[in-house]
Tab-separated table of C-alpha atoms in Angstrom:
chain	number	residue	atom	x	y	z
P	1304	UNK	CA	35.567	-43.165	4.935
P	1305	UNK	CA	32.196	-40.894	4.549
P	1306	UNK	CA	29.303	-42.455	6.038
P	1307	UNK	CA	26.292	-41.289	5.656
P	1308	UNK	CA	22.784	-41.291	7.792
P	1309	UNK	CA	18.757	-40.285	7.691
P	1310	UNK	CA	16.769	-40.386	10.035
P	1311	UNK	CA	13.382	-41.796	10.023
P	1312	UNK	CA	13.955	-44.449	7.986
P	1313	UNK	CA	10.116	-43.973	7.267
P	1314	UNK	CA	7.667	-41.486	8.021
P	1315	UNK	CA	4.101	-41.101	7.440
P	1316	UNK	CA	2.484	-38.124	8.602
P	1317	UNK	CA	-0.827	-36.023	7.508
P	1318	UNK	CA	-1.485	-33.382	4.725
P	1319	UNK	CA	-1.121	-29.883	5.631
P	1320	UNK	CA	2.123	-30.768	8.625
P	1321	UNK	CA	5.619	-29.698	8.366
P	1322	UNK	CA	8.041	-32.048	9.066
P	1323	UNK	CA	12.090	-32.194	9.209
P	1324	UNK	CA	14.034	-35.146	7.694
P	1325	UNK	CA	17.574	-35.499	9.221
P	1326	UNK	CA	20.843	-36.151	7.404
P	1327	UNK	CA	23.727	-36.708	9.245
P	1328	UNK	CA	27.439	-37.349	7.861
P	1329	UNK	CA	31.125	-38.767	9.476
P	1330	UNK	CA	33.209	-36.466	7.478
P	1331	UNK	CA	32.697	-32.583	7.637
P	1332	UNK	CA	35.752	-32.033	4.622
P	1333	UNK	CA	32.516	-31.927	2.396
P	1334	UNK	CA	32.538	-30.374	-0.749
P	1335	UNK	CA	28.516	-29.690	-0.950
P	1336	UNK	CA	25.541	-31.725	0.705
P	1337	UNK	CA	22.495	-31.908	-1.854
P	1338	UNK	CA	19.146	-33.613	-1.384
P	1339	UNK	CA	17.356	-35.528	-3.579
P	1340	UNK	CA	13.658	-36.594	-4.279
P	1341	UNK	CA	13.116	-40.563	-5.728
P	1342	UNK	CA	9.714	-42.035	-6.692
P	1343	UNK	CA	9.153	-45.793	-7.372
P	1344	UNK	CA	10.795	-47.178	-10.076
P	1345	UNK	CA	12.489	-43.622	-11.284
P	1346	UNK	CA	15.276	-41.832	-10.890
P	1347	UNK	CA	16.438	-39.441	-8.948
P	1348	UNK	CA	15.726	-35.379	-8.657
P	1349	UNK	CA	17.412	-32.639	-7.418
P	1350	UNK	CA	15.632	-30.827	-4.559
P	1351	UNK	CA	18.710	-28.615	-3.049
P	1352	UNK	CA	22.496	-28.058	-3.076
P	1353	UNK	CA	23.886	-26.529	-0.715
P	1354	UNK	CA	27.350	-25.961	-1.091
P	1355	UNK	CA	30.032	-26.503	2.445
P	1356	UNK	CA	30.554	-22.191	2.406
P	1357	UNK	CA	26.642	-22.168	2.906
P	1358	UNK	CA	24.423	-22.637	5.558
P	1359	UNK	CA	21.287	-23.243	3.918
P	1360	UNK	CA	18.850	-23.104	1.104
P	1361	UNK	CA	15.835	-23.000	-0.154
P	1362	UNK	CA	12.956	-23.713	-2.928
P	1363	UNK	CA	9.342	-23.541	-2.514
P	1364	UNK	CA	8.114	-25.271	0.587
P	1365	UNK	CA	11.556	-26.425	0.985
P	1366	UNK	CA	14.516	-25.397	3.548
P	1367	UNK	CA	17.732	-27.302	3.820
P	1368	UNK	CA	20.392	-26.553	6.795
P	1369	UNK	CA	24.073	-27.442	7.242
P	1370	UNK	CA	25.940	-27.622	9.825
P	1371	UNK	CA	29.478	-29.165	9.026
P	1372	UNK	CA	30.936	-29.234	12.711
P	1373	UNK	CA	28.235	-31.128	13.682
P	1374	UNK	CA	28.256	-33.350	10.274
P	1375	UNK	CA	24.326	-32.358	9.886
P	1376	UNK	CA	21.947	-31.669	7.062
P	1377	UNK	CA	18.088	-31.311	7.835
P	1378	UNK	CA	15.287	-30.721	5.157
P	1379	UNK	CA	12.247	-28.898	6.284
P	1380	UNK	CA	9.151	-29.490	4.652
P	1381	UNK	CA	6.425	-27.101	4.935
P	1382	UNK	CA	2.836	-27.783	4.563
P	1383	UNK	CA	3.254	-30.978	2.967
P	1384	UNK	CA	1.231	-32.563	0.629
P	1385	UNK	CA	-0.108	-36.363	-0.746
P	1386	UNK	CA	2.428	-35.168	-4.216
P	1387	UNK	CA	5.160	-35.053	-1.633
P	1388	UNK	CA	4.944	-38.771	-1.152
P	1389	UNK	CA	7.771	-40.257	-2.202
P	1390	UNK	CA	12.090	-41.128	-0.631
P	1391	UNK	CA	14.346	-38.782	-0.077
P	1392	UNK	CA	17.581	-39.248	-0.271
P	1393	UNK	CA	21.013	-37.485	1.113
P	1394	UNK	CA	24.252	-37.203	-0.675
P	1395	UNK	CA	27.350	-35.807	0.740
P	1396	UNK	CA	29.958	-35.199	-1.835
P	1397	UNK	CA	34.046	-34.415	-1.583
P	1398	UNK	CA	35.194	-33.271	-4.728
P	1399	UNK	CA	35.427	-36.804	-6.343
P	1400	UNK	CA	32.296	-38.994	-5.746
P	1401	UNK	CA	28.652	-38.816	-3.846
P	1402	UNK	CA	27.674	-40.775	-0.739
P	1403	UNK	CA	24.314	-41.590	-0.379
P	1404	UNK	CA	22.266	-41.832	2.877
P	1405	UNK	CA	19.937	-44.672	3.328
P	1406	UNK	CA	17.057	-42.910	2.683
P	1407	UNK	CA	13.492	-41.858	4.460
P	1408	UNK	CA	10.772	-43.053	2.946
P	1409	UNK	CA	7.999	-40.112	3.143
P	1410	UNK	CA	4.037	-40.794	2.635
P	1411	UNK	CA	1.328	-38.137	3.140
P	1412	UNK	CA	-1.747	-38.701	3.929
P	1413	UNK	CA	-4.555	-37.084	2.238
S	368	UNK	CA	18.681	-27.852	-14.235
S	369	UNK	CA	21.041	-29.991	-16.356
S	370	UNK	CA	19.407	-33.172	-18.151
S	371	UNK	CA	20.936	-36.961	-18.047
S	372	UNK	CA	19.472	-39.744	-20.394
S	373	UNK	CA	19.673	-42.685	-20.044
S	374	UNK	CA	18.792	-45.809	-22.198
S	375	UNK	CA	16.536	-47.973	-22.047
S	376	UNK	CA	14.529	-47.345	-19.131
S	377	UNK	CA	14.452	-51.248	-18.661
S	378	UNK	CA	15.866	-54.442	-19.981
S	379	UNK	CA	14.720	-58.057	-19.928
S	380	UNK	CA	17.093	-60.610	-20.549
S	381	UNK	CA	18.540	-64.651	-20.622
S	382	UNK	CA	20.821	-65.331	-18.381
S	383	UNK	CA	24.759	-65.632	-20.113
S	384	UNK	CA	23.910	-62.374	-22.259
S	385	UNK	CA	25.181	-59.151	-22.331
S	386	UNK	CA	23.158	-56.076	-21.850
S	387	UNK	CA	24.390	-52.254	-22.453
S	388	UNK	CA	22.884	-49.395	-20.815
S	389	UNK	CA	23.949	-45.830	-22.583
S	390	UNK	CA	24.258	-42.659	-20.147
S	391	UNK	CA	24.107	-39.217	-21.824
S	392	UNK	CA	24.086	-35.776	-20.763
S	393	UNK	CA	22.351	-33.866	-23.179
S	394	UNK	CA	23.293	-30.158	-22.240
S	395	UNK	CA	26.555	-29.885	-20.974
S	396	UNK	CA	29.925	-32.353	-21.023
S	397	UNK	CA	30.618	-34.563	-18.964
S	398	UNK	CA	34.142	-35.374	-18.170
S	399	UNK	CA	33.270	-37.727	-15.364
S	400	UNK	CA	30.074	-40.101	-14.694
S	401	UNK	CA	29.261	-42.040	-12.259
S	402	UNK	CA	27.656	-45.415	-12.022
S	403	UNK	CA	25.276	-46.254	-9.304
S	404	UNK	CA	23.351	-49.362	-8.777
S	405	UNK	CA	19.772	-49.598	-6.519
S	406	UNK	CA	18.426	-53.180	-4.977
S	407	UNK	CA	14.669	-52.526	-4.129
S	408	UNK	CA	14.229	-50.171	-0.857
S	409	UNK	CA	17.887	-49.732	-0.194
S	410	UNK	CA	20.389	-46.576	-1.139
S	411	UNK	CA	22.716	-45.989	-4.060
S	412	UNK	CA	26.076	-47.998	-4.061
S	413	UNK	CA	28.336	-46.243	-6.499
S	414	UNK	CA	29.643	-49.291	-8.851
S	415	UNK	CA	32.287	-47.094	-10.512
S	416	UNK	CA	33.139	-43.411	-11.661
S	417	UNK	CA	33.774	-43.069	-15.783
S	418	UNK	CA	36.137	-41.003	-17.120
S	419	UNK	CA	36.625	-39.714	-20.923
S	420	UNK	CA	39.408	-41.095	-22.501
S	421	UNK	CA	41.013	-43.521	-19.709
S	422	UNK	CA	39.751	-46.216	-18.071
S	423	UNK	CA	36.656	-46.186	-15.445
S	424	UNK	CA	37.348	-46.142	-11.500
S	425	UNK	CA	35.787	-49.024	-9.676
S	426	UNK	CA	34.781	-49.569	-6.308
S	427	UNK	CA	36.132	-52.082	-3.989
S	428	UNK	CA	34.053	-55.262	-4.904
S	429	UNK	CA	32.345	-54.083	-8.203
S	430	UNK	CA	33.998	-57.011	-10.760
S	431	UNK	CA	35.350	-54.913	-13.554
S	432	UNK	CA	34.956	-57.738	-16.282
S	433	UNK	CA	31.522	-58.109	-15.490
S	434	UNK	CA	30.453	-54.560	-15.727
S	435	UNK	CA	32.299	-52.708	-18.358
S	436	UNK	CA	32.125	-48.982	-18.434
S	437	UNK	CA	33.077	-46.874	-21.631
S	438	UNK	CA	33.392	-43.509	-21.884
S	439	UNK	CA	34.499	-42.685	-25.545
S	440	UNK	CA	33.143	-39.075	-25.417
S	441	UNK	CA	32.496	-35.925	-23.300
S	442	UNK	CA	28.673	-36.802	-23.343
S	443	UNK	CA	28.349	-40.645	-23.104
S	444	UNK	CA	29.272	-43.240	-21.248
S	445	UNK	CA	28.234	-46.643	-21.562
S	446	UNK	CA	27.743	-49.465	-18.924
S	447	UNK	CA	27.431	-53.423	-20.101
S	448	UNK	CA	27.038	-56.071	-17.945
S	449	UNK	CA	28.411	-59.028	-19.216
S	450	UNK	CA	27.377	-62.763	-19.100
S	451	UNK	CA	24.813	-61.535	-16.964
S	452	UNK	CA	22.489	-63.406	-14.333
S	453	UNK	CA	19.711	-63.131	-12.382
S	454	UNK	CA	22.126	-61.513	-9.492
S	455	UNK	CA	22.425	-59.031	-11.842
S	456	UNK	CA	19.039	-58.047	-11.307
S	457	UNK	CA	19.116	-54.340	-10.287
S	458	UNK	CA	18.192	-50.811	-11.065
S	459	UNK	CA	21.127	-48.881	-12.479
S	460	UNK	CA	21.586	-45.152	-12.680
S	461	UNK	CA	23.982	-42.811	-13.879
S	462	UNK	CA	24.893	-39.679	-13.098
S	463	UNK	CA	27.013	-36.947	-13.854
S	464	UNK	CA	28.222	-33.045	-12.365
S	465	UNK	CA	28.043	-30.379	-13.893
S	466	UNK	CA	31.227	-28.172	-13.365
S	467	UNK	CA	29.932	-25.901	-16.520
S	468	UNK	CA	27.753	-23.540	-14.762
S	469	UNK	CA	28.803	-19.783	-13.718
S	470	UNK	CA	28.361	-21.477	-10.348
S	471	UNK	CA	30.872	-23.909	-10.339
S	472	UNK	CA	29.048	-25.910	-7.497
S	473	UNK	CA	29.225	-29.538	-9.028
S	474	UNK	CA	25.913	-30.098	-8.766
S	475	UNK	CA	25.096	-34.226	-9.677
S	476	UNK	CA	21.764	-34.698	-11.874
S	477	UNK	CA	20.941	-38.505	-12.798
S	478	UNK	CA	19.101	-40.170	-15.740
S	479	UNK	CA	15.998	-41.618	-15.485
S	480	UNK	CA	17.710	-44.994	-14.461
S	481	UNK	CA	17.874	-48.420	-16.062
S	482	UNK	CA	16.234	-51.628	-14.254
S	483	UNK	CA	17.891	-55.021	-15.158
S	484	UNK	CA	16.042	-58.109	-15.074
S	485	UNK	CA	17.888	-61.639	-15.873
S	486	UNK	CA	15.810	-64.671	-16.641
């Protein structure tokens, strides 16, 4: 059975730092890994697939690694901003379904 | 990227009713969507996975007389909870892949979510 885990569970850190929030998974027959952005109250967006052939991606400020042996995901922030504020959620997928991580609860300060 | 609605964005209600939520992807079919429900600060449990034209997968402990899922088409599925109570009380969301793109990567895009409140 996939578990999935983040680590911090919560992180505050400054405007203008980079920062890494971890991702780590039980089962490496993944199908994709993709990471996802929540703010209160809403849904969920789509920050970055990457799929199990790949070893990482990227969008903007952000950079997402994985490494299947190890059952690890990591997603680099870079110069982060107060708009960046927000949880961020993991989601390891076989074919079938999604697991979710547990989350890491990100706040910049401004 | 690929847009899911979902409706309405919240929901009061009396305990012993019935409330539906509607999920709908509004730019590509859907063949499969999943159900996901959210208690404040925690992670997604999946509830159950909907598929067109047969009968919706549920989770091991998700009661599936008390939350119905229909999926009578390839772009909606539908999600009642029945006789509900203030347990009940959650944020649902719904999702769904989409296996159309030239990419073929399954990538899972959720509505806006629905949040449940019993009386």
């Amino acid at each position: 059975k996939q578990e999935v885990t983040q680590i911090p569970a919560a992180l505050s850190v400054p405007e203008g730092e980079n920062l890494v929030l971890n991702c780590s998974f039980t089962d490496s027959a993944i199908y994709n890994l993709q990471w996802f952005r929540q703010d209160p109250g809403k849904g969920l967006t789509s920050l970055l697939l990457i799929q199990s052939s790949q070893r990482e991606q990227t969008s903007g400020r952000l950079n997402a690694s994985l490494d299947k042996s190890s059952g690890r995901s990591t997603l680099y922030i870079a110069a982060s901003q107060p708009g960046d504020s927000a949880t961020y959620l993991c989601a390891a997928s076989g074919t079938y379904k999604y697991i979710f991580g547990t989350g890491t609860r990100l706040k910049v300060l401004a | 990227g690929a847009v899911v609605s979902q409706h309405p964005s919240w929901v009061i209600c009396k305990s012993g009713t019935s409330v539906k939520i509607e999920c709908r992807s509004l730019d590509f079919q859907a063949t499969t969507m999943f159900w996901y429900r959210q208690f404040p600060k925690q992670s997604l449990m999946l509830m159950a996975t909907s598929n067109e034209g047969s009968k919706a997968t549920y989770e091991q402990g998700v009661e599936k007389d008390k939350f119905l899922i229909n999926h009578a088409s390839l772009t909606l599925s539908t999600l009642t909870v029945t006789s509900a109570h203030p347990e009940d009380s959650s944020f649902y969301i719904c999702s769904a892949r989409d296996w159309g793109r030239v990419e073929n990567t399954g990538e899972l895009f959720f509505g806006e979510g629905s949040r449940l409140t019993v009386l």
